[in-house]
Amino acid sequence: MTNSVHGDGNPSVEAQQDYWDDRWEVQKSPNAWQQRRADVIIAMLKELPLDNPRILDLGCATGWMTKMLSELGTAEGVDLSKTAIEIARVRFPEIRYTAGDLYEIELTREPVDVVVCQEVIAHVSDQALLIRRITDVLKPGGY
């Protein structure tokens, strides 16, 4: 695992990527708490006035939630972990997945109606930039 740390004390992107690659190699599916949270998110999304929405799962891990979201509309996933994305692509090949630093990559090719972003904000170095990146890909009136 890369141990490099930025001058601000936060782990480098490479160190974070190594951590998540190792984690998702072991945990390929959600635990009970993650599944319950996903069920609540899905229920909330079903209440939105959207027909066949485009959904971005930002921080999608191994793609299990992206698969659930794809049952509501067109979903795609993004994650820092290349290992997680490789797992997602094998398990759910019909869904578009992208690996990379969310500050540097194109998050999606088209604007989306909804962005789901679980367990990410606490792990990023620039939370305000994360929110700006999310708002940049949302359609007007998006969620």
mmCIF file with all atom_site columns, N, CA and C in Angstrom, residues 42-113:
data_model
loop_
_atom_site.group_PDB
_atom_site.id
_atom_site.type_symbol
_atom_site.label_atom_id
_atom_site.label_alt_id
_atom_site.label_comp_id
_atom_site.label_asym_id
_atom_site.label_entity_id
_atom_site.label_seq_id
_atom_site.pdbx_PDB_ins_code
_atom_site.Cartn_x
_atom_site.Cartn_y
_atom_site.Cartn_z
_atom_site.occupancy
_atom_site.B_iso_or_equiv
_atom_site.pdbx_formal_charge
_atom_site.auth_seq_id
_atom_site.auth_comp_id
_atom_site.auth_asym_id
_atom_site.auth_atom_id
_atom_site.pdbx_PDB_model_num
ATOM 1   N N  . ILE A 1 42  ? -33.423 3.603  -2.662  1.00 0.00 ? 42  ILE A N  1
ATOM 2   C CA . ILE A 1 42  ? -34.270 3.155  -3.777  1.00 0.00 ? 42  ILE A CA 1
ATOM 3   C C  . ILE A 1 42  ? -35.719 3.576  -3.536  1.00 0.00 ? 42  ILE A C  1
ATOM 4   N N  . ALA A 1 43  ? -36.198 3.399  -2.321  1.00 0.00 ? 43  ALA A N  1
ATOM 5   C CA . ALA A 1 43  ? -37.578 3.801  -2.003  1.00 0.00 ? 43  ALA A CA 1
ATOM 6   C C  . ALA A 1 43  ? -37.760 5.299  -2.211  1.00 0.00 ? 43  ALA A C  1
ATOM 7   N N  . MET A 1 44  ? -36.791 6.099  -1.793  1.00 0.00 ? 44  MET A N  1
ATOM 8   C CA . MET A 1 44  ? -36.867 7.553  -1.987  1.00 0.00 ? 44  MET A CA 1
ATOM 9   C C  . MET A 1 44  ? -36.887 7.905  -3.477  1.00 0.00 ? 44  MET A C  1
ATOM 10  N N  . LEU A 1 45  ? -36.042 7.254  -4.249  1.00 0.00 ? 45  LEU A N  1
ATOM 11  C CA . LEU A 1 45  ? -35.979 7.537  -5.685  1.00 0.00 ? 45  LEU A CA 1
ATOM 12  C C  . LEU A 1 45  ? -37.276 7.165  -6.394  1.00 0.00 ? 45  LEU A C  1
ATOM 13  N N  . LYS A 1 46  ? -37.919 6.108  -5.945  1.00 0.00 ? 46  LYS A N  1
ATOM 14  C CA . LYS A 1 46  ? -39.193 5.702  -6.556  1.00 0.00 ? 46  LYS A CA 1
ATOM 15  C C  . LYS A 1 46  ? -40.277 6.746  -6.332  1.00 0.00 ? 46  LYS A C  1
ATOM 16  N N  . GLU A 1 47  ? -40.121 7.573  -5.317  1.00 0.00 ? 47  GLU A N  1
ATOM 17  C CA . GLU A 1 47  ? -41.100 8.621  -5.020  1.00 0.00 ? 47  GLU A CA 1
ATOM 18  C C  . GLU A 1 47  ? -40.889 9.879  -5.863  1.00 0.00 ? 47  GLU A C  1
ATOM 19  N N  . LEU A 1 48  ? -39.742 10.000 -6.510  1.00 0.00 ? 48  LEU A N  1
ATOM 20  C CA . LEU A 1 48  ? -39.457 11.189 -7.315  1.00 0.00 ? 48  LEU A CA 1
ATOM 21  C C  . LEU A 1 48  ? -40.277 11.171 -8.605  1.00 0.00 ? 48  LEU A C  1
ATOM 22  N N  . PRO A 1 49  ? -40.676 12.343 -9.074  1.00 0.00 ? 49  PRO A N  1
ATOM 23  C CA . PRO A 1 49  ? -41.467 12.412 -10.313 1.00 0.00 ? 49  PRO A CA 1
ATOM 24  C C  . PRO A 1 49  ? -40.587 12.288 -11.562 1.00 0.00 ? 49  PRO A C  1
ATOM 25  N N  . LEU A 1 50  ? -39.971 11.116 -11.724 1.00 0.00 ? 50  LEU A N  1
ATOM 26  C CA . LEU A 1 50  ? -39.069 10.880 -12.845 1.00 0.00 ? 50  LEU A CA 1
ATOM 27  C C  . LEU A 1 50  ? -39.488 9.626  -13.594 1.00 0.00 ? 50  LEU A C  1
ATOM 28  N N  . ASP A 1 51  ? -39.425 9.697  -14.913 1.00 0.00 ? 51  ASP A N  1
ATOM 29  C CA . ASP A 1 51  ? -39.723 8.543  -15.750 1.00 0.00 ? 51  ASP A CA 1
ATOM 30  C C  . ASP A 1 51  ? -38.434 8.141  -16.459 1.00 0.00 ? 51  ASP A C  1
ATOM 31  N N  . ASN A 1 52  ? -37.936 6.948  -16.173 1.00 0.00 ? 52  ASN A N  1
ATOM 32  C CA . ASN A 1 52  ? -36.707 6.443  -16.776 1.00 0.00 ? 52  ASN A CA 1
ATOM 33  C C  . ASN A 1 52  ? -35.536 7.424  -16.601 1.00 0.00 ? 52  ASN A C  1
ATOM 34  N N  . PRO A 1 53  ? -35.192 7.757  -15.360 1.00 0.00 ? 53  PRO A N  1
ATOM 35  C CA . PRO A 1 53  ? -34.137 8.739  -15.131 1.00 0.00 ? 53  PRO A CA 1
ATOM 36  C C  . PRO A 1 53  ? -32.749 8.218  -15.486 1.00 0.00 ? 53  PRO A C  1
ATOM 37  N N  . ARG A 1 54  ? -31.866 9.153  -15.812 1.00 0.00 ? 54  ARG A N  1
ATOM 38  C CA . ARG A 1 54  ? -30.429 8.871  -15.935 1.00 0.00 ? 54  ARG A CA 1
ATOM 39  C C  . ARG A 1 54  ? -29.841 9.083  -14.545 1.00 0.00 ? 54  ARG A C  1
ATOM 40  N N  . ILE A 1 55  ? -29.112 8.071  -14.043 1.00 0.00 ? 55  ILE A N  1
ATOM 41  C CA . ILE A 1 55  ? -28.611 8.087  -12.673 1.00 0.00 ? 55  ILE A CA 1
ATOM 42  C C  . ILE A 1 55  ? -27.108 7.828  -12.669 1.00 0.00 ? 55  ILE A C  1
ATOM 43  N N  . LEU A 1 56  ? -26.384 8.637  -11.914 1.00 0.00 ? 56  LEU A N  1
ATOM 44  C CA . LEU A 1 56  ? -24.955 8.437  -11.709 1.00 0.00 ? 56  LEU A CA 1
ATOM 45  C C  . LEU A 1 56  ? -24.736 7.972  -10.277 1.00 0.00 ? 56  LEU A C  1
ATOM 46  N N  . ASP A 1 57  ? -24.083 6.833  -10.131 1.00 0.00 ? 57  ASP A N  1
ATOM 47  C CA . ASP A 1 57  ? -23.704 6.297  -8.824  1.00 0.00 ? 57  ASP A CA 1
ATOM 48  C C  . ASP A 1 57  ? -22.240 6.658  -8.620  1.00 0.00 ? 57  ASP A C  1
ATOM 49  N N  . LEU A 1 58  ? -22.013 7.729  -7.880  1.00 0.00 ? 58  LEU A N  1
ATOM 50  C CA . LEU A 1 58  ? -20.670 8.284  -7.681  1.00 0.00 ? 58  LEU A CA 1
ATOM 51  C C  . LEU A 1 58  ? -20.074 7.676  -6.419  1.00 0.00 ? 58  LEU A C  1
ATOM 52  N N  . GLY A 1 59  ? -19.048 6.859  -6.596  1.00 0.00 ? 59  GLY A N  1
ATOM 53  C CA . GLY A 1 59  ? -18.503 6.075  -5.496  1.00 0.00 ? 59  GLY A CA 1
ATOM 54  C C  . GLY A 1 59  ? -19.197 4.736  -5.453  1.00 0.00 ? 59  GLY A C  1
ATOM 55  N N  . CYS A 1 60  ? -19.290 4.093  -6.618  1.00 0.00 ? 60  CYS A N  1
ATOM 56  C CA . CYS A 1 60  ? -20.142 2.910  -6.802  1.00 0.00 ? 60  CYS A CA 1
ATOM 57  C C  . CYS A 1 60  ? -19.560 1.617  -6.266  1.00 0.00 ? 60  CYS A C  1
ATOM 58  N N  . ALA A 1 61  ? -18.306 1.618  -5.854  1.00 0.00 ? 61  ALA A N  1
ATOM 59  C CA . ALA A 1 61  ? -17.659 0.402  -5.361  1.00 0.00 ? 61  ALA A CA 1
ATOM 60  C C  . ALA A 1 61  ? -17.784 -0.713 -6.402  1.00 0.00 ? 61  ALA A C  1
ATOM 61  N N  . THR A 1 62  ? -18.270 -1.864 -6.006  1.00 0.00 ? 62  THR A N  1
ATOM 62  C CA . THR A 1 62  ? -18.326 -3.019 -6.911  1.00 0.00 ? 62  THR A CA 1
ATOM 63  C C  . THR A 1 62  ? -19.585 -3.060 -7.771  1.00 0.00 ? 62  THR A C  1
ATOM 64  N N  . GLY A 1 63  ? -20.343 -1.983 -7.792  1.00 0.00 ? 63  GLY A N  1
ATOM 65  C CA . GLY A 1 63  ? -21.459 -1.844 -8.708  1.00 0.00 ? 63  GLY A CA 1
ATOM 66  C C  . GLY A 1 63  ? -22.783 -2.433 -8.270  1.00 0.00 ? 63  GLY A C  1
ATOM 67  N N  . TRP A 1 64  ? -22.855 -2.994 -7.082  1.00 0.00 ? 64  TRP A N  1
ATOM 68  C CA . TRP A 1 64  ? -24.107 -3.624 -6.629  1.00 0.00 ? 64  TRP A CA 1
ATOM 69  C C  . TRP A 1 64  ? -25.245 -2.614 -6.549  1.00 0.00 ? 64  TRP A C  1
ATOM 70  N N  . MET A 1 65  ? -24.971 -1.396 -6.061  1.00 0.00 ? 65  MET A N  1
ATOM 71  C CA . MET A 1 65  ? -26.025 -0.377 -5.975  1.00 0.00 ? 65  MET A CA 1
ATOM 72  C C  . MET A 1 65  ? -26.355 0.166  -7.364  1.00 0.00 ? 65  MET A C  1
ATOM 73  N N  . THR A 1 66  ? -25.351 0.292  -8.210  1.00 0.00 ? 66  THR A N  1
ATOM 74  C CA . THR A 1 66  ? -25.592 0.748  -9.581  1.00 0.00 ? 66  THR A CA 1
ATOM 75  C C  . THR A 1 66  ? -26.555 -0.204 -10.277 1.00 0.00 ? 66  THR A C  1
ATOM 76  N N  . LYS A 1 67  ? -26.402 -1.493 -10.032 1.00 0.00 ? 67  LYS A N  1
ATOM 77  C CA . LYS A 1 67  ? -27.312 -2.487 -10.605 1.00 0.00 ? 67  LYS A CA 1
ATOM 78  C C  . LYS A 1 67  ? -28.736 -2.238 -10.110 1.00 0.00 ? 67  LYS A C  1
ATOM 79  N N  . MET A 1 68  ? -28.901 -1.976 -8.813  1.00 0.00 ? 68  MET A N  1
ATOM 80  C CA . MET A 1 68  ? -30.227 -1.677 -8.269  1.00 0.00 ? 68  MET A CA 1
ATOM 81  C C  . MET A 1 68  ? -30.795 -0.417 -8.926  1.00 0.00 ? 68  MET A C  1
ATOM 82  N N  . LEU A 1 69  ? -29.961 0.591  -9.090  1.00 0.00 ? 69  LEU A N  1
ATOM 83  C CA . LEU A 1 69  ? -30.399 1.851  -9.701  1.00 0.00 ? 69  LEU A CA 1
ATOM 84  C C  . LEU A 1 69  ? -30.792 1.646  -11.165 1.00 0.00 ? 69  LEU A C  1
ATOM 85  N N  . SER A 1 70  ? -30.133 0.707  -11.841 1.00 0.00 ? 70  SER A N  1
ATOM 86  C CA . SER A 1 70  ? -30.430 0.469  -13.260 1.00 0.00 ? 70  SER A CA 1
ATOM 87  C C  . SER A 1 70  ? -31.832 -0.094 -13.466 1.00 0.00 ? 70  SER A C  1
ATOM 88  N N  . GLU A 1 71  ? -32.440 -0.594 -12.409 1.00 0.00 ? 71  GLU A N  1
ATOM 89  C CA . GLU A 1 71  ? -33.811 -1.084 -12.510 1.00 0.00 ? 71  GLU A CA 1
ATOM 90  C C  . GLU A 1 71  ? -34.817 0.058  -12.502 1.00 0.00 ? 71  GLU A C  1
ATOM 91  N N  . LEU A 1 72  ? -34.345 1.276  -12.180 1.00 0.00 ? 72  LEU A N  1
ATOM 92  C CA . LEU A 1 72  ? -35.210 2.464  -12.173 1.00 0.00 ? 72  LEU A CA 1
ATOM 93  C C  . LEU A 1 72  ? -35.039 3.312  -13.428 1.00 0.00 ? 72  LEU A C  1
ATOM 94  N N  . GLY A 1 73  ? -33.930 3.145  -14.114 1.00 0.00 ? 73  GLY A N  1
ATOM 95  C CA . GLY A 1 73  ? -33.624 3.960  -15.291 1.00 0.00 ? 73  GLY A CA 1
ATOM 96  C C  . GLY A 1 73  ? -32.269 3.548  -15.836 1.00 0.00 ? 73  GLY A C  1
ATOM 97  N N  . THR A 1 74  ? -31.597 4.469  -16.482 1.00 0.00 ? 74  THR A N  1
ATOM 98  C CA . THR A 1 74  ? -30.255 4.219  -17.002 1.00 0.00 ? 74  THR A CA 1
ATOM 99  C C  . THR A 1 74  ? -29.259 4.651  -15.945 1.00 0.00 ? 74  THR A C  1
ATOM 100 N N  . ALA A 1 75  ? -28.445 3.720  -15.487 1.00 0.00 ? 75  ALA A N  1
ATOM 101 C CA . ALA A 1 75  ? -27.485 4.020  -14.428 1.00 0.00 ? 75  ALA A CA 1
ATOM 102 C C  . ALA A 1 75  ? -26.073 3.750  -14.908 1.00 0.00 ? 75  ALA A C  1
ATOM 103 N N  . GLU A 1 76  ? -25.143 4.511  -14.360 1.00 0.00 ? 76  GLU A N  1
ATOM 104 C CA . GLU A 1 76  ? -23.719 4.276  -14.589 1.00 0.00 ? 76  GLU A CA 1
ATOM 105 C C  . GLU A 1 76  ? -22.987 4.549  -13.290 1.00 0.00 ? 76  GLU A C  1
ATOM 106 N N  . GLY A 1 77  ? -21.802 3.956  -13.144 1.00 0.00 ? 77  GLY A N  1
ATOM 107 C CA . GLY A 1 77  ? -21.065 4.077  -11.902 1.00 0.00 ? 77  GLY A CA 1
ATOM 108 C C  . GLY A 1 77  ? -19.649 4.582  -12.099 1.00 0.00 ? 77  GLY A C  1
ATOM 109 N N  . VAL A 1 78  ? -19.163 5.285  -11.078 1.00 0.00 ? 78  VAL A N  1
ATOM 110 C CA . VAL A 1 78  ? -17.794 5.812  -11.045 1.00 0.00 ? 78  VAL A CA 1
ATOM 111 C C  . VAL A 1 78  ? -17.202 5.474  -9.693  1.00 0.00 ? 78  VAL A C  1
ATOM 112 N N  . ASP A 1 79  ? -15.941 5.035  -9.688  1.00 0.00 ? 79  ASP A N  1
ATOM 113 C CA . ASP A 1 79  ? -15.254 4.784  -8.427  1.00 0.00 ? 79  ASP A CA 1
ATOM 114 C C  . ASP A 1 79  ? -13.754 4.982  -8.619  1.00 0.00 ? 79  ASP A C  1
ATOM 115 N N  . LEU A 1 80  ? -13.079 5.352  -7.544  1.00 0.00 ? 80  LEU A N  1
ATOM 116 C CA . LEU A 1 80  ? -11.629 5.515  -7.564  1.00 0.00 ? 80  LEU A CA 1
ATOM 117 C C  . LEU A 1 80  ? -10.924 4.172  -7.746  1.00 0.00 ? 80  LEU A C  1
ATOM 118 N N  . SER A 1 81  ? -11.496 3.128  -7.187  1.00 0.00 ? 81  SER A N  1
ATOM 119 C CA . SER A 1 81  ? -10.861 1.809  -7.170  1.00 0.00 ? 81  SER A CA 1
ATOM 120 C C  . SER A 1 81  ? -10.979 1.089  -8.506  1.00 0.00 ? 81  SER A C  1
ATOM 121 N N  . LYS A 1 82  ? -9.834  0.844  -9.123  1.00 0.00 ? 82  LYS A N  1
ATOM 122 C CA . LYS A 1 82  ? -9.824  0.081  -10.371 1.00 0.00 ? 82  LYS A CA 1
ATOM 123 C C  . LYS A 1 82  ? -10.271 -1.356 -10.124 1.00 0.00 ? 82  LYS A C  1
ATOM 124 N N  . THR A 1 83  ? -9.908  -1.904 -8.975  1.00 0.00 ? 83  THR A N  1
ATOM 125 C CA . THR A 1 83  ? -10.321 -3.265 -8.624  1.00 0.00 ? 83  THR A CA 1
ATOM 126 C C  . THR A 1 83  ? -11.837 -3.358 -8.531  1.00 0.00 ? 83  THR A C  1
ATOM 127 N N  . ALA A 1 84  ? -12.452 -2.396 -7.842  1.00 0.00 ? 84  ALA A N  1
ATOM 128 C CA . ALA A 1 84  ? -13.913 -2.396 -7.711  1.00 0.00 ? 84  ALA A CA 1
ATOM 129 C C  . ALA A 1 84  ? -14.578 -2.304 -9.073  1.00 0.00 ? 84  ALA A C  1
ATOM 130 N N  . ILE A 1 85  ? -14.065 -1.454 -9.934  1.00 0.00 ? 85  ILE A N  1
ATOM 131 C CA . ILE A 1 85  ? -14.658 -1.285 -11.261 1.00 0.00 ? 85  ILE A CA 1
ATOM 132 C C  . ILE A 1 85  ? -14.486 -2.549 -12.097 1.00 0.00 ? 85  ILE A C  1
ATOM 133 N N  . GLU A 1 86  ? -13.354 -3.214 -11.983 1.00 0.00 ? 86  GLU A N  1
ATOM 134 C CA . GLU A 1 86  ? -13.167 -4.481 -12.698 1.00 0.00 ? 86  GLU A CA 1
ATOM 135 C C  . GLU A 1 86  ? -14.199 -5.509 -12.242 1.00 0.00 ? 86  GLU A C  1
ATOM 136 N N  . ILE A 1 87  ? -14.437 -5.567 -10.931 1.00 0.00 ? 87  ILE A N  1
ATOM 137 C CA . ILE A 1 87  ? -15.444 -6.487 -10.393 1.00 0.00 ? 87  ILE A CA 1
ATOM 138 C C  . ILE A 1 87  ? -16.828 -6.118 -10.914 1.00 0.00 ? 87  ILE A C  1
ATOM 139 N N  . ALA A 1 88  ? -17.143 -4.831 -10.886 1.00 0.00 ? 88  ALA A N  1
ATOM 140 C CA . ALA A 1 88  ? -18.452 -4.359 -11.360 1.00 0.00 ? 88  ALA A CA 1
ATOM 141 C C  . ALA A 1 88  ? -18.664 -4.711 -12.831 1.00 0.00 ? 88  ALA A C  1
ATOM 142 N N  . ARG A 1 89  ? -17.659 -4.494 -13.639 1.00 0.00 ? 89  ARG A N  1
ATOM 143 C CA . ARG A 1 89  ? -17.787 -4.769 -15.078 1.00 0.00 ? 89  ARG A CA 1
ATOM 144 C C  . ARG A 1 89  ? -18.017 -6.248 -15.365 1.00 0.00 ? 89  ARG A C  1
ATOM 145 N N  . VAL A 1 90  ? -17.408 -7.113 -14.574 1.00 0.00 ? 90  VAL A N  1
ATOM 146 C CA . VAL A 1 90  ? -17.612 -8.556 -14.756 1.00 0.00 ? 90  VAL A CA 1
ATOM 147 C C  . VAL A 1 90  ? -19.014 -8.948 -14.301 1.00 0.00 ? 90  VAL A C  1
ATOM 148 N N  . ARG A 1 91  ? -19.429 -8.436 -13.151 1.00 0.00 ? 91  ARG A N  1
ATOM 149 C CA . ARG A 1 91  ? -20.719 -8.825 -12.582 1.00 0.00 ? 91  ARG A CA 1
ATOM 150 C C  . ARG A 1 91  ? -21.900 -8.231 -13.338 1.00 0.00 ? 91  ARG A C  1
ATOM 151 N N  . PHE A 1 92  ? -21.735 -7.002 -13.825 1.00 0.00 ? 92  PHE A N  1
ATOM 152 C CA . PHE A 1 92  ? -22.847 -6.285 -14.466 1.00 0.00 ? 92  PHE A CA 1
ATOM 153 C C  . PHE A 1 92  ? -22.354 -5.635 -15.767 1.00 0.00 ? 92  PHE A C  1
ATOM 154 N N  . PRO A 1 93  ? -22.033 -6.425 -16.767 1.00 0.00 ? 93  PRO A N  1
ATOM 155 C CA . PRO A 1 93  ? -21.413 -5.899 -17.989 1.00 0.00 ? 93  PRO A CA 1
ATOM 156 C C  . PRO A 1 93  ? -22.308 -4.965 -18.802 1.00 0.00 ? 93  PRO A C  1
ATOM 157 N N  . GLU A 1 94  ? -23.597 -4.978 -18.543 1.00 0.00 ? 94  GLU A N  1
ATOM 158 C CA . GLU A 1 94  ? -24.515 -4.118 -19.298 1.00 0.00 ? 94  GLU A CA 1
ATOM 159 C C  . GLU A 1 94  ? -24.498 -2.666 -18.812 1.00 0.00 ? 94  GLU A C  1
ATOM 160 N N  . ILE A 1 95  ? -23.790 -2.410 -17.730 1.00 0.00 ? 95  ILE A N  1
ATOM 161 C CA . ILE A 1 95  ? -23.743 -1.067 -17.137 1.00 0.00 ? 95  ILE A CA 1
ATOM 162 C C  . ILE A 1 95  ? -22.376 -0.445 -17.409 1.00 0.00 ? 95  ILE A C  1
ATOM 163 N N  . ARG A 1 96  ? -22.371 0.865  -17.684 1.00 0.00 ? 96  ARG A N  1
ATOM 164 C CA . ARG A 1 96  ? -21.117 1.595  -17.916 1.00 0.00 ? 96  ARG A CA 1
ATOM 165 C C  . ARG A 1 96  ? -20.498 1.969  -16.569 1.00 0.00 ? 96  ARG A C  1
ATOM 166 N N  . TYR A 1 97  ? -19.225 1.590  -16.401 1.00 0.00 ? 97  TYR A N  1
ATOM 167 C CA . TYR A 1 97  ? -18.469 1.917  -15.190 1.00 0.00 ? 97  TYR A CA 1
ATOM 168 C C  . TYR A 1 97  ? -17.177 2.611  -15.583 1.00 0.00 ? 97  TYR A C  1
ATOM 169 N N  . THR A 1 98  ? -16.760 3.577  -14.762 1.00 0.00 ? 98  THR A N  1
ATOM 170 C CA . THR A 1 98  ? -15.530 4.314  -14.993 1.00 0.00 ? 98  THR A CA 1
ATOM 171 C C  . THR A 1 98  ? -14.713 4.336  -13.715 1.00 0.00 ? 98  THR A C  1
ATOM 172 N N  . ALA A 1 99  ? -13.424 4.044  -13.838 1.00 0.00 ? 99  ALA A N  1
ATOM 173 C CA . ALA A 1 99  ? -12.504 4.122  -12.699 1.00 0.00 ? 99  ALA A CA 1
ATOM 174 C C  . ALA A 1 99  ? -11.673 5.399  -12.833 1.00 0.00 ? 99  ALA A C  1
ATOM 175 N N  . GLY A 1 100 ? -11.475 6.079  -11.707 1.00 0.00 ? 100 GLY A N  1
ATOM 176 C CA . GLY A 1 100 ? -10.600 7.240  -11.729 1.00 0.00 ? 100 GLY A CA 1
ATOM 177 C C  . GLY A 1 100 ? -10.892 8.214  -10.621 1.00 0.00 ? 100 GLY A C  1
ATOM 178 N N  . ASP A 1 101 ? -10.051 9.215  -10.548 1.00 0.00 ? 101 ASP A N  1
ATOM 179 C CA . ASP A 1 101 ? -10.154 10.282 -9.561  1.00 0.00 ? 101 ASP A CA 1
ATOM 180 C C  . ASP A 1 101 ? -11.330 11.184 -9.938  1.00 0.00 ? 101 ASP A C  1
ATOM 181 N N  . LEU A 1 102 ? -12.326 11.268 -9.083  1.00 0.00 ? 102 LEU A N  1
ATOM 182 C CA . LEU A 1 102 ? -13.542 12.018 -9.414  1.00 0.00 ? 102 LEU A CA 1
ATOM 183 C C  . LEU A 1 102 ? -13.290 13.497 -9.669  1.00 0.00 ? 102 LEU A C  1
ATOM 184 N N  . TYR A 1 103 ? -12.141 13.998 -9.263  1.00 0.00 ? 103 TYR A N  1
ATOM 185 C CA . TYR A 1 103 ? -11.801 15.395 -9.543  1.00 0.00 ? 103 TYR A CA 1
ATOM 186 C C  . TYR A 1 103 ? -11.215 15.582 -10.937 1.00 0.00 ? 103 TYR A C  1
ATOM 187 N N  . GLU A 1 104 ? -10.784 14.487 -11.561 1.00 0.00 ? 104 GLU A N  1
ATOM 188 C CA . GLU A 1 104 ? -10.063 14.608 -12.824 1.00 0.00 ? 104 GLU A CA 1
ATOM 189 C C  . GLU A 1 104 ? -10.761 13.981 -14.025 1.00 0.00 ? 104 GLU A C  1
ATOM 190 N N  . ILE A 1 105 ? -11.591 12.983 -13.802 1.00 0.00 ? 105 ILE A N  1
ATOM 191 C CA . ILE A 1 105 ? -12.198 12.283 -14.924 1.00 0.00 ? 105 ILE A CA 1
ATOM 192 C C  . ILE A 1 105 ? -13.532 12.916 -15.322 1.00 0.00 ? 105 ILE A C  1
ATOM 193 N N  . GLU A 1 106 ? -13.983 12.588 -16.514 1.00 0.00 ? 106 GLU A N  1
ATOM 194 C CA . GLU A 1 106 ? -15.334 12.932 -16.928 1.00 0.00 ? 106 GLU A CA 1
ATOM 195 C C  . GLU A 1 106 ? -16.273 11.996 -16.172 1.00 0.00 ? 106 GLU A C  1
ATOM 196 N N  . LEU A 1 107 ? -17.144 12.554 -15.355 1.00 0.00 ? 107 LEU A N  1
ATOM 197 C CA . LEU A 1 107 ? -18.008 11.734 -14.518 1.00 0.00 ? 107 LEU A CA 1
ATOM 198 C C  . LEU A 1 107 ? -19.067 11.006 -15.322 1.00 0.00 ? 107 LEU A C  1
ATOM 199 N N  . THR A 1 108 ? -19.557 11.633 -16.357 1.00 0.00 ? 108 THR A N  1
ATOM 200 C CA . THR A 1 108 ? -20.585 11.041 -17.203 1.00 0.00 ? 108 THR A CA 1
ATOM 201 C C  . THR A 1 108 ? -20.539 11.745 -18.553 1.00 0.00 ? 108 THR A C  1
ATOM 202 N N  . ARG A 1 109 ? -21.015 11.074 -19.581 1.00 0.00 ? 109 ARG A N  1
ATOM 203 C CA . ARG A 1 109 ? -21.025 11.672 -20.923 1.00 0.00 ? 109 ARG A CA 1
ATOM 204 C C  . ARG A 1 109 ? -22.223 12.589 -21.133 1.00 0.00 ? 109 ARG A C  1
ATOM 205 N N  . GLU A 1 110 ? -23.287 12.349 -20.394 1.00 0.00 ? 110 GLU A N  1
ATOM 206 C CA . GLU A 1 110 ? -24.514 13.136 -20.535 1.00 0.00 ? 110 GLU A CA 1
ATOM 207 C C  . GLU A 1 110 ? -24.980 13.595 -19.163 1.00 0.00 ? 110 GLU A C  1
ATOM 208 N N  . PRO A 1 111 ? -25.654 14.730 -19.088 1.00 0.00 ? 111 PRO A N  1
ATOM 209 C CA . PRO A 1 111 ? -26.212 15.157 -17.798 1.00 0.00 ? 111 PRO A CA 1
ATOM 210 C C  . PRO A 1 111 ? -27.166 14.109 -17.244 1.00 0.00 ? 111 PRO A C  1
ATOM 211 N N  . VAL A 1 112 ? -27.274 14.068 -15.921 1.00 0.00 ? 112 VAL A N  1
ATOM 212 C CA . VAL A 1 112 ? -28.098 13.065 -15.256 1.00 0.00 ? 112 VAL A CA 1
ATOM 213 C C  . VAL A 1 112 ? -29.217 13.721 -14.453 1.00 0.00 ? 112 VAL A C  1
ATOM 214 N N  . ASP A 1 113 ? -30.250 12.929 -14.192 1.00 0.00 ? 113 ASP A N  1
ATOM 215 C CA . ASP A 1 113 ? -31.377 13.386 -13.380 1.00 0.00 ? 113 ASP A CA 1
ATOM 216 C C  . ASP A 1 113 ? -31.085 13.249 -11.890 1.00 0.00 ? 113 ASP A C  1
#
